[in-house]
Tab-separated table of C-alpha atoms and ligand atoms in Angstrom:
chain	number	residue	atom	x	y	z
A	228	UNK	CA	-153.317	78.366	24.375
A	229	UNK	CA	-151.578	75.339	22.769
A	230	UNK	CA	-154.537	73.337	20.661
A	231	UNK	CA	-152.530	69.980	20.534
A	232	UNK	CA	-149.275	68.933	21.596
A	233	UNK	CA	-148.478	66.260	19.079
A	234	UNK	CA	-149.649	67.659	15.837
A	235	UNK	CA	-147.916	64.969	12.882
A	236	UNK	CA	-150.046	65.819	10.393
A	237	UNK	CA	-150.962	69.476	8.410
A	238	UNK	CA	-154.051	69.025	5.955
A	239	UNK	CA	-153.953	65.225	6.163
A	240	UNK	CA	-150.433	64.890	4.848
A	241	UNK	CA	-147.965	62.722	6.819
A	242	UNK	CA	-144.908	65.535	8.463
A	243	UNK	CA	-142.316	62.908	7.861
A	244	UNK	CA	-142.481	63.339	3.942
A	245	UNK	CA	-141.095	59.514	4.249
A	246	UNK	CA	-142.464	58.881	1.203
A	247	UNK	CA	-140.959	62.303	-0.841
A	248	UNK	CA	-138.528	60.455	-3.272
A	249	UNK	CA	-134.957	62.110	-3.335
A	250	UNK	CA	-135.276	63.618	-6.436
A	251	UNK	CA	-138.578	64.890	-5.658
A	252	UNK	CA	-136.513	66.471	-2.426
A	253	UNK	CA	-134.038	67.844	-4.557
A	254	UNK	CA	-136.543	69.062	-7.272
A	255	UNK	CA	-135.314	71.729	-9.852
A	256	UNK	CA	-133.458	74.724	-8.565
A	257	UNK	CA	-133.365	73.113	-5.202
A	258	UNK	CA	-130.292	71.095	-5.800
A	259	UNK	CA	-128.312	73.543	-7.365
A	260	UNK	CA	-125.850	73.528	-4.824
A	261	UNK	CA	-124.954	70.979	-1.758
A	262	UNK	CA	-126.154	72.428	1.740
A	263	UNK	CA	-125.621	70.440	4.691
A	264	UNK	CA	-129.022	71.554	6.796
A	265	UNK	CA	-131.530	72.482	4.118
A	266	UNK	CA	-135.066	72.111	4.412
A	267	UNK	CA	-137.116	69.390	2.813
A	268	UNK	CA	-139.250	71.621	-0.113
A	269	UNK	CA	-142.299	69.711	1.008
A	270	UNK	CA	-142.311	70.827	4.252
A	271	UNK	CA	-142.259	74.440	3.667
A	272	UNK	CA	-144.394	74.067	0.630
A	273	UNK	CA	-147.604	72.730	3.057
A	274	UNK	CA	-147.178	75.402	5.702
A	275	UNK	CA	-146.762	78.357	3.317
A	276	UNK	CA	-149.914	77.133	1.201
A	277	UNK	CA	-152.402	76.258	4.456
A	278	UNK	CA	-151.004	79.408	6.704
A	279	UNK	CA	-150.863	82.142	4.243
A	280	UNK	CA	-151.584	83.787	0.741
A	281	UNK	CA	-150.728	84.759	-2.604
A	282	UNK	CA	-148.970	88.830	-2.030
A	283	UNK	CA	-148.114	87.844	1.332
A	284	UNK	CA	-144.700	88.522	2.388
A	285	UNK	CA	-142.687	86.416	4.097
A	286	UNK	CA	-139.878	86.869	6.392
A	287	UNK	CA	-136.475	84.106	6.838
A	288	UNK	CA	-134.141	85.265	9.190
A	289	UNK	CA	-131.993	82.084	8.633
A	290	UNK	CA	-131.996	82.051	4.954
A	291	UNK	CA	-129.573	79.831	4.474
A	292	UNK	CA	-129.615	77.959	0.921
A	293	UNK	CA	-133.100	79.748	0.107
A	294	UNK	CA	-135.843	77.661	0.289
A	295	UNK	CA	-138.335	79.432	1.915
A	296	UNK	CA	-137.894	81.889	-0.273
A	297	UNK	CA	-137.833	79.636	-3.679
A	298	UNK	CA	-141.014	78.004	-2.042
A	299	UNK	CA	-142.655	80.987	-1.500
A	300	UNK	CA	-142.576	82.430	-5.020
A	301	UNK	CA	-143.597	79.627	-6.777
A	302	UNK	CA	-146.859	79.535	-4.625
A	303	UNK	CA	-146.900	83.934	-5.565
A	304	UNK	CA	-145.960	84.874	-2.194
A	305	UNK	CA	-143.168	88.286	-1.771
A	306	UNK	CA	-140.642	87.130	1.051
A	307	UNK	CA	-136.888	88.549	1.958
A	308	UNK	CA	-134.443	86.395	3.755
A	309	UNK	CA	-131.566	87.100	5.754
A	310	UNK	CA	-128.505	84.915	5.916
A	311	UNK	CA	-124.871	85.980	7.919
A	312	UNK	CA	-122.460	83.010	5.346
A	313	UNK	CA	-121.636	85.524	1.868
A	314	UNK	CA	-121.584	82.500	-0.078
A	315	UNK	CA	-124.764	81.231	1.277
A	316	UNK	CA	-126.044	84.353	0.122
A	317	UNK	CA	-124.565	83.445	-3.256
A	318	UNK	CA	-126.434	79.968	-3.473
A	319	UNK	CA	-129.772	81.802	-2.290
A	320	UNK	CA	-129.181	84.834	-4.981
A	321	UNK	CA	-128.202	82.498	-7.939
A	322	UNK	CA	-130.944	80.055	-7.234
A	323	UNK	CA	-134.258	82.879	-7.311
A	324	UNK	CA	-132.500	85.013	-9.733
A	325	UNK	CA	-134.617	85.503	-12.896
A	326	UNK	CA	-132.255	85.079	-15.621
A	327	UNK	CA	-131.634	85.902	-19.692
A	328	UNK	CA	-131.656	81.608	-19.921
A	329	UNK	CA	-130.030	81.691	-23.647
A	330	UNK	CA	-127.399	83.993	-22.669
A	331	UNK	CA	-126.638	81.864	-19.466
A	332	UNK	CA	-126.770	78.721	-21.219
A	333	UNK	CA	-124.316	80.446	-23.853
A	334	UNK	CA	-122.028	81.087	-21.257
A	335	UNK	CA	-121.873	78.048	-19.106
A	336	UNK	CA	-121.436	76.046	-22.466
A	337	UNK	CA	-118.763	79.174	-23.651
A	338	UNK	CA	-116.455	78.445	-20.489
A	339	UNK	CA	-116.699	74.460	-20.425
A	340	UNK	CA	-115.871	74.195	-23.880
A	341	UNK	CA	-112.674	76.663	-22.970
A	342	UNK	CA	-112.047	74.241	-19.894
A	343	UNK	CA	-111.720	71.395	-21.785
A	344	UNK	CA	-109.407	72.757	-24.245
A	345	UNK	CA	-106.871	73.707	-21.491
A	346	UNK	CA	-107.437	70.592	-19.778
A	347	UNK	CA	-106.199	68.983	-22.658
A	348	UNK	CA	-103.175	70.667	-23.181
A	349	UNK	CA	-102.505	69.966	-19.276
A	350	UNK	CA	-102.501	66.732	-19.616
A	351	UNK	CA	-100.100	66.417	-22.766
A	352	UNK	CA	-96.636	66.918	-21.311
A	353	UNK	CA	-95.178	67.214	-24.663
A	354	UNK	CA	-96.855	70.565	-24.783
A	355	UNK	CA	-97.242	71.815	-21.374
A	356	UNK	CA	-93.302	72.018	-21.288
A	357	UNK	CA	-93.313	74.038	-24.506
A	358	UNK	CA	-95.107	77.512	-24.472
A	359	UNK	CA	-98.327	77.722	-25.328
A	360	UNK	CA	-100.086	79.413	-29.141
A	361	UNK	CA	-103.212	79.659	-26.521
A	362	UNK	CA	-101.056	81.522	-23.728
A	363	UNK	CA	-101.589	78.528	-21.596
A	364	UNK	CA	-99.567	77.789	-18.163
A	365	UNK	CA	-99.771	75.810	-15.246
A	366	UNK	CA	-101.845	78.121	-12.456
A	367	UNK	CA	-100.821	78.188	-8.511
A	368	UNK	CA	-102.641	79.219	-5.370
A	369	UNK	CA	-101.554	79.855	-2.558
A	370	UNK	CA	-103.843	77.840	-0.350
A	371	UNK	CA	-103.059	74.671	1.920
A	372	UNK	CA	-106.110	74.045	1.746
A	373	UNK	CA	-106.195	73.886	-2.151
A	374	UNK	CA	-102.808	72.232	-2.295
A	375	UNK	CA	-103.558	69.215	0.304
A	376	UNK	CA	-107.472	68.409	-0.784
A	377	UNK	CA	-106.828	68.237	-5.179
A	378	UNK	CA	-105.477	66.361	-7.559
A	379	UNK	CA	-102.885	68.733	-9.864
A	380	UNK	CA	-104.951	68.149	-12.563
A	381	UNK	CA	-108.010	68.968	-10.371
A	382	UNK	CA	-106.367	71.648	-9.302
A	383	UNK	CA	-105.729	73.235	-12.646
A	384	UNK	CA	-108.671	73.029	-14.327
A	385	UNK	CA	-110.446	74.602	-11.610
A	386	UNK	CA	-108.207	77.588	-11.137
A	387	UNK	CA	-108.395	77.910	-14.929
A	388	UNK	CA	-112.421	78.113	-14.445
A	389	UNK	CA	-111.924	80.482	-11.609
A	390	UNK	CA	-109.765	83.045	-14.279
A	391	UNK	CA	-111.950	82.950	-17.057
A	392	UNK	CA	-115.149	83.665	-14.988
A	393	UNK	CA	-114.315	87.174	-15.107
A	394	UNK	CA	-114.945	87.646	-18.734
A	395	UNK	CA	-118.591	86.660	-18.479
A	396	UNK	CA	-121.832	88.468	-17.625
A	397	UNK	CA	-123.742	85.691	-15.392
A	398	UNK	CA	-120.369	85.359	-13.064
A	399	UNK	CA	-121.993	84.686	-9.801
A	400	UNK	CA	-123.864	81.081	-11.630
A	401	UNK	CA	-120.649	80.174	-13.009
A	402	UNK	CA	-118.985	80.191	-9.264
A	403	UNK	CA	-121.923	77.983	-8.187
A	404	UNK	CA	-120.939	75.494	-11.259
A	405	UNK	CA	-117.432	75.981	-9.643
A	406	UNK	CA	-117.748	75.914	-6.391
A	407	UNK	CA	-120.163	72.628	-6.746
A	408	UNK	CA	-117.778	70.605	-9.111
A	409	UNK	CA	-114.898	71.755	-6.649
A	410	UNK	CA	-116.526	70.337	-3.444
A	411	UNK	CA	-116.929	66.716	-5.588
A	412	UNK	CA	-113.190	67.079	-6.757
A	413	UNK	CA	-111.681	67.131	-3.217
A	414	UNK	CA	-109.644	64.080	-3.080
A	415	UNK	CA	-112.416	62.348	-0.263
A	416	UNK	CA	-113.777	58.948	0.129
A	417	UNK	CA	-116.901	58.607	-1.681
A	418	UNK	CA	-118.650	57.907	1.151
A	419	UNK	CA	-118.026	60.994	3.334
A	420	UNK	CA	-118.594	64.163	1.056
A	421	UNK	CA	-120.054	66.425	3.924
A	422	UNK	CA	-117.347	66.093	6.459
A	423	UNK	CA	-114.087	64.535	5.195
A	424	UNK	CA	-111.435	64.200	7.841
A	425	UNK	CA	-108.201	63.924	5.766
A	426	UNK	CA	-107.305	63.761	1.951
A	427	UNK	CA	-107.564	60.169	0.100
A	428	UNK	CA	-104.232	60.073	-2.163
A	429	UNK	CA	-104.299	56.224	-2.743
A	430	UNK	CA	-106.894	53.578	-3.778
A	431	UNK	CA	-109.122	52.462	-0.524
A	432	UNK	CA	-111.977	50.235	0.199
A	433	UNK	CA	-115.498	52.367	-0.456
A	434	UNK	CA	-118.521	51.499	1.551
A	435	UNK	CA	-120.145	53.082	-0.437
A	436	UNK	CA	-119.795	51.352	-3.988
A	437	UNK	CA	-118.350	48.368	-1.854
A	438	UNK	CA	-115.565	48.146	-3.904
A	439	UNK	CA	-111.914	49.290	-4.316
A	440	UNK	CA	-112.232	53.109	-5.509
A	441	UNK	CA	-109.487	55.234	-6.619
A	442	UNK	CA	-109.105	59.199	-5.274
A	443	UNK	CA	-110.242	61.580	-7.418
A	444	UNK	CA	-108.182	62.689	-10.391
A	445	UNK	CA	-109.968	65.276	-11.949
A	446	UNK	CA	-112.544	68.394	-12.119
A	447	UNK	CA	-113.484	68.269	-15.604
A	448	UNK	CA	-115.800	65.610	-15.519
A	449	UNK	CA	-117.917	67.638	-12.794
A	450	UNK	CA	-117.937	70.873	-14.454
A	451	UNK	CA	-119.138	69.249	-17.707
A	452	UNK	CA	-121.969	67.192	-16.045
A	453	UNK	CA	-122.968	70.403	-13.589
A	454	UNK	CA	-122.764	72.574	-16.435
A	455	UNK	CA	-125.552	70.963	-18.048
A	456	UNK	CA	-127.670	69.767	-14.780
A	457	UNK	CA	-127.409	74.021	-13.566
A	458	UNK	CA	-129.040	74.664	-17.051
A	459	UNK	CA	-131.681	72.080	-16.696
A	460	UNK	CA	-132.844	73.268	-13.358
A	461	UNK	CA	-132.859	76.770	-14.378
A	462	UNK	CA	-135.160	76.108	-16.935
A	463	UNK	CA	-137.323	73.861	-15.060
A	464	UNK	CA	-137.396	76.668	-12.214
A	465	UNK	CA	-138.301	79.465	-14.809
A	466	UNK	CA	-141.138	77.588	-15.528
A	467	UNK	CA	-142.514	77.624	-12.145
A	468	UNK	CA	-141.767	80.772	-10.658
A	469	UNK	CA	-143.999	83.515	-10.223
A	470	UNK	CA	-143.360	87.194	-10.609
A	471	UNK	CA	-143.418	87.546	-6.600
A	472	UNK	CA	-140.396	89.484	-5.199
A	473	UNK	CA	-137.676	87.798	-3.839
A	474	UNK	CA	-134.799	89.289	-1.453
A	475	UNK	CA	-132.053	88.482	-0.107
A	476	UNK	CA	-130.463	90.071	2.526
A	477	UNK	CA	-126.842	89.385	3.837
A	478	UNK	CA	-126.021	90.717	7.711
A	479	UNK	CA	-126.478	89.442	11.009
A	480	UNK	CA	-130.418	88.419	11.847
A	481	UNK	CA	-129.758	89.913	15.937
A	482	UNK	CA	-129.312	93.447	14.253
A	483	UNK	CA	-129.748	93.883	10.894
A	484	UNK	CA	-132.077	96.790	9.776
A	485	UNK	CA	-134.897	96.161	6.927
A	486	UNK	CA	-136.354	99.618	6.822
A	487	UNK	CA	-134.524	100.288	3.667
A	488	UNK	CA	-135.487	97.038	1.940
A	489	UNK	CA	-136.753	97.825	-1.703
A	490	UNK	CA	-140.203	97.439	-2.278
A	491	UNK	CA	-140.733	97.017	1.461
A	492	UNK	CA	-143.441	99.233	3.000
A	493	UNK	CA	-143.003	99.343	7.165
A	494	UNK	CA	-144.855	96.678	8.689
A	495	UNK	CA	-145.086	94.414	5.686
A	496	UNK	CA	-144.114	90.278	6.872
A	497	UNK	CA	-147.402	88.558	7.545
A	498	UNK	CA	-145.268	85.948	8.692
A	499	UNK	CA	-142.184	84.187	9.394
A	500	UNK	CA	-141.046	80.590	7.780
A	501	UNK	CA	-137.335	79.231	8.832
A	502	UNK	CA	-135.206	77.098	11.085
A	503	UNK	CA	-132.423	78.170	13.348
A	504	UNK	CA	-129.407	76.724	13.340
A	505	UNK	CA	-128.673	73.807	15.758
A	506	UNK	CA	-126.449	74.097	19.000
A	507	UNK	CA	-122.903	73.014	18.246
A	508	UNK	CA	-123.929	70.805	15.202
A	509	UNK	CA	-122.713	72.419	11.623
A	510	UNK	CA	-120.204	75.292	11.062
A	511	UNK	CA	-122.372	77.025	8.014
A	512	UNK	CA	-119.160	78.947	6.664
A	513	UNK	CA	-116.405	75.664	7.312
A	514	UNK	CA	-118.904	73.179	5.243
A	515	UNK	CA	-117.866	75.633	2.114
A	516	UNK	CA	-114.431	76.257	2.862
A	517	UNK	CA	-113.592	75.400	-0.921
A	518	UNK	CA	-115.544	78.146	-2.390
A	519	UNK	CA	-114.101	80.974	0.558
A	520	UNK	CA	-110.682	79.775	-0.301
A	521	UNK	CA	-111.656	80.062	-4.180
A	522	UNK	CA	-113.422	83.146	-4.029
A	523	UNK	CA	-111.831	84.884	-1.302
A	524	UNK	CA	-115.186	85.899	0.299
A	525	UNK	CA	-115.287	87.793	3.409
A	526	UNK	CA	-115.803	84.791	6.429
A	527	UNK	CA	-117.966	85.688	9.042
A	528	UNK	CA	-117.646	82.232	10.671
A	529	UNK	CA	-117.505	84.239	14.326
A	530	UNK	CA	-120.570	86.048	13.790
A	531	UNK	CA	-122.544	82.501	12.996
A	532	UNK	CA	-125.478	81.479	15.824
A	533	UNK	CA	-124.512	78.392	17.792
A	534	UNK	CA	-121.592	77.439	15.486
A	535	UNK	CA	-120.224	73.485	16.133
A	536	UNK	CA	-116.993	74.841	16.866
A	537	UNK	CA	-118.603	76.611	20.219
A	538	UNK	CA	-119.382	73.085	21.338
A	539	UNK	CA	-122.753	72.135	23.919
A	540	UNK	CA	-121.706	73.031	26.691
A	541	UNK	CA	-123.515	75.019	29.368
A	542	UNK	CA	-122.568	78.910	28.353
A	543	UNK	CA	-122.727	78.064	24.790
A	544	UNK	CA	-126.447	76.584	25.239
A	545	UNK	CA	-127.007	80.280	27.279
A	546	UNK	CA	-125.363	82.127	24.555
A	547	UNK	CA	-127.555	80.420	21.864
A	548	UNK	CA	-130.836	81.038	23.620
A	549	UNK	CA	-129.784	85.191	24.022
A	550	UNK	CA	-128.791	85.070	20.500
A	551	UNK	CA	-131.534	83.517	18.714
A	552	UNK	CA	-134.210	85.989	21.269
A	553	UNK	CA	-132.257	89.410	20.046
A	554	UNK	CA	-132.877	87.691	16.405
A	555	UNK	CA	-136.982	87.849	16.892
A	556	UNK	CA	-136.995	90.892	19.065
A	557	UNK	CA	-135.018	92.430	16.440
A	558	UNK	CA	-137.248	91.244	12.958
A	559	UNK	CA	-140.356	91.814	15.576
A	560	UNK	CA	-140.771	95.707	14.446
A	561	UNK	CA	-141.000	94.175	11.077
A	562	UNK	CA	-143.649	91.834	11.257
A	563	UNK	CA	-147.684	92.703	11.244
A	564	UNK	CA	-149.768	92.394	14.553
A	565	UNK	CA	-150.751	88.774	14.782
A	566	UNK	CA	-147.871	88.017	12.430
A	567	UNK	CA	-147.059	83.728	12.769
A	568	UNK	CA	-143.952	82.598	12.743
A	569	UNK	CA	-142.534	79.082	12.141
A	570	UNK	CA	-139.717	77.834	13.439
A	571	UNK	CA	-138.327	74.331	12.480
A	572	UNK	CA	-136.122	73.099	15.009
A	573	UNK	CA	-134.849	70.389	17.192
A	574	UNK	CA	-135.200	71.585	20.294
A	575	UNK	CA	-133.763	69.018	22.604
A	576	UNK	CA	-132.918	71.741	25.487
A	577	UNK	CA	-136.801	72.715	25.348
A	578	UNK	CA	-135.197	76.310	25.069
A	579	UNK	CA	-137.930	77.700	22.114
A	580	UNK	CA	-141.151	77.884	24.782
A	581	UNK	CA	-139.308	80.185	26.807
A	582	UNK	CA	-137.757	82.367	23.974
A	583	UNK	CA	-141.309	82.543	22.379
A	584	UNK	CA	-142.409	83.852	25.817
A	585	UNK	CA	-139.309	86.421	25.794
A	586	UNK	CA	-140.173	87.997	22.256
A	587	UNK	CA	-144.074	88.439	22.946
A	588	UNK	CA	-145.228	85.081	21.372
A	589	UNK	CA	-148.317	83.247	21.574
A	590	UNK	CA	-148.040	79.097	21.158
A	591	UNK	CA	-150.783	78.230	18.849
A	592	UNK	CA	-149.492	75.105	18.180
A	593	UNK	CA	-146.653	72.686	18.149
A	594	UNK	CA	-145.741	69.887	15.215
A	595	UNK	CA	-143.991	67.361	15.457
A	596	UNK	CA	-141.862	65.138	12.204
A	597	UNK	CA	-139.717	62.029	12.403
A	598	UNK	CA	-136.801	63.099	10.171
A	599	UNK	CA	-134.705	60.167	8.333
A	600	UNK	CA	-131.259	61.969	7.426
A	601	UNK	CA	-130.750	60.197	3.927
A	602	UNK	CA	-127.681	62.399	2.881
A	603	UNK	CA	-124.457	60.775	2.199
A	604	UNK	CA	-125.069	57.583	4.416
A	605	UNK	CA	-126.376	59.094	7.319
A	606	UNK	CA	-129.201	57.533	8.310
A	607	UNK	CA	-129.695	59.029	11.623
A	608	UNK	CA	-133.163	59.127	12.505
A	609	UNK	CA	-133.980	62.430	14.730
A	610	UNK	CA	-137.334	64.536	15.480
A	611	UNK	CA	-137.744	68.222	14.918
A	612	UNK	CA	-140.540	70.526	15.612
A	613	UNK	CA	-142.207	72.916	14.077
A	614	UNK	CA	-143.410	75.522	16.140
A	615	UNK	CA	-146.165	77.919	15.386
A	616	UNK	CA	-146.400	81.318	17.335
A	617	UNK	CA	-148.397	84.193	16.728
A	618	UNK	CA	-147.163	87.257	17.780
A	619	UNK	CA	-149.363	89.088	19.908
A	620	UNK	CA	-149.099	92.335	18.921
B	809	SAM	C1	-130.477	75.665	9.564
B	809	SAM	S1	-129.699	76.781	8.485
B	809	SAM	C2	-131.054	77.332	7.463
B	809	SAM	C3	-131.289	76.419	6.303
B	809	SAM	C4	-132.431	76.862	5.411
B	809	SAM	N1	-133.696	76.647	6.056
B	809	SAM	C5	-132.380	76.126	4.082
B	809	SAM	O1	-133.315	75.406	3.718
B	809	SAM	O2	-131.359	76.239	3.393
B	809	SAM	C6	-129.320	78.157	9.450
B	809	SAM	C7	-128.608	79.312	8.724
B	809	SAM	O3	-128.481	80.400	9.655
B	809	SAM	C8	-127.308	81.123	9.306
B	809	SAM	N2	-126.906	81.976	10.436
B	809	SAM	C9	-126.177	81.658	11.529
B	809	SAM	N3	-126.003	82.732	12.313
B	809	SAM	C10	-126.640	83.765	11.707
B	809	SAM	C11	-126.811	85.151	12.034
B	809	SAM	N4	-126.260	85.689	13.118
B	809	SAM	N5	-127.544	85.932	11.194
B	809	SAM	C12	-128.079	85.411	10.056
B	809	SAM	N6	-127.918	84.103	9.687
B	809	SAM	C13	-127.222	83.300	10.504
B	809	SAM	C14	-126.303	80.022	8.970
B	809	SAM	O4	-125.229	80.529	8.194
B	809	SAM	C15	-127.188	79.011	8.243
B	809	SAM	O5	-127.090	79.207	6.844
């Protein structure tokens, strides 16, 4: 039976987090990369400490950028998430990795100081017509993509980064430094980092800064100032985490098998913690489309739940609801009896009552937050809910 239908509040605290500063949102290891559809910290952080325990393990079958997971180990809980997007797997991987932190911080500082040598012989054309003692050149790619959205400059001192990473141990942070200074090199309005419509190759009129801006010019100045912030949150994150496992798991939630999951015994998740993606609202793989055409990682963008691209209409609203039921009907044989399982979700086709009833759910109850978008100038106000089933055997 549902206990109350308008829950706002868990242990006193206010749902709506209205009051969580931004960089309290974005605390340490959280913000390591941009995510368009990440969960506010706080929010997991109350449920996960008033619904279960230290040793727990806890189950995401939408991983996403990780923060269930990060969440979960700082409070000592085991969890495993599962995520479709390769390079979301790459944020979630780089941000709970336990690292070597002086040999990290050796590299990141190893491969900015070798940027910014290149970058200055780019930009003296004296010697970039003349060969180079340091067996410099100007780099291509061939990518429309890369060739439409960057500056030259931009352009080189990114593919530069790209070729070096190879010589280095800790290569998957050094793509997130890459991939995150990329994304804020695009040649965009300020204004409209998430989802730029077309490139920005003279000076315009930013609402943002209310001003006349110019279009981006460069890359270094990102790499340098994410080079440091990456090694500030990693050692503000080391701090806090607890020896709790951590796993990440990249494959398709509606069939994916966790039997051979290390350290897993059959039966283990006390619980599941995550949020769905939305019906025709973000395409997870196109928001990074820098960092596939960088990287080359396999794109899976057809295999994504409810994808924008698939639009709202009728059959993709039917497709959705089938999709996300084989997703708990398939992590069911993983979960205890009387496992609970949270889904966040705005669910303005009322489909999750009926998919709770389809996988052997119980309601126990049903939360409700006011959520203020605050990214980039969006300042949408929506509501989601967070629904808590049990499952009943
Ligand atoms: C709303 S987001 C989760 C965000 C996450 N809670 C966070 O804080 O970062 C939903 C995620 O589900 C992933 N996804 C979509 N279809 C999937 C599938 N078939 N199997 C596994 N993951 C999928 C998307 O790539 C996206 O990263």
């Amino acid at each position: 039976m549902m206990k109350n239908k308008f829950l706002t509040f868990l242990n006193g605290v206010d749902l709506s987090f209205d009051r969580v500063r931004e960089y309290e949102r974005t605390k340490h290891i959280h913000r390591l990369h941009p995510y368009l559809g990440k969960f506010i910290p706080q929010l997991v952080e109350i449920f996960l400490k008033h619904y279960f325990k230290k040793g727990d393990w806890v189950l995401d079958p939408f991983l996403g950028s990780g923060t269930t997971l990060i969440e979960a180990n700082t409070l000592g809980m085991n969890s495993a998430g599962i995520e479709i997007s390769f390079f979301n797997c790459l944020i979630s991987e780089t941000k709970t990795k336990k690292y070597n932190l002086p040999e990290v911080e050796n590299e990141i500082k190893d491969i900015l100081f070798k940027t910014k040598n290149f970058s200055r012989w780019y930009q003296n054309p004296k010697q970039r017509f003349t060969l180079s003692k340091n067996g410099y050149k100007e780099l291509t790619i061939n990518s429309d993509y890369f060739n439409t959205w960057f500056s030259k400059r931009a352009m080189q001192e990114i593919l530069f980064y790209r070729n070096q990473i190879k010589n280095y141990k800790n290569q998957d942070i050094l793509k997130i430094i890459l991939s995150r200074s990329t994304r804020s090199a695009r040649q965009i309005t300020h204004y409209d980092l998430a989802r730029p419509k077309k490139p920005i190759k003279n000076s315009y009129w930013c609402i943002k800064h209310r001003r006349m801006c110019q279009p981006i010019d460069e890359a270094l100045k990102f790499i340098n100032h994410y080079s440091w912030d990456t090694i500030s949150r990693l050692k503000e994150f080391d701090k806090l985490r607890t020896n709790a496992k951590i796993r990440v798991i990249q494959g398709d939630a509606r069939e994916v098998n966790l039997n051979n999951l290390p350290d897993y015994k059959g039966g283990k998740f006390n619980g599941v913690f995550t949020s769905p993606p939305y019906i025709g609202l973000i395409d997870y793989h196109d928001q990074h489309r820098y960092a596939y055409e960088l990287f080359g990682f396999q794109n899976n963008d057809k295999k994504e739940i409810g994808p924008a691209f698939n639009g709202r209409s009728r059959e993709a609203k039917e497709k959705y609801k089938e999709d996300i039921t084989k997703v708990f009907q398939n992590i069911n044989q993983w979960l205890k009896p009387k496992a609970k399982i949270f889904v966040v979700v705005n669910d303005r086709d009322g489909l999750y009552l009926n998919i709770a009833q389809d996988c052997g759910y119980k309601v126990e109850a049903v939360y409700h937050r006011p959520v203020l978008m605050r990214t980039e100038r969006d300042n949408t106000k929506f509501s989601e809910s967070i629904y808590c089933f049990i499952k009943n055997k």
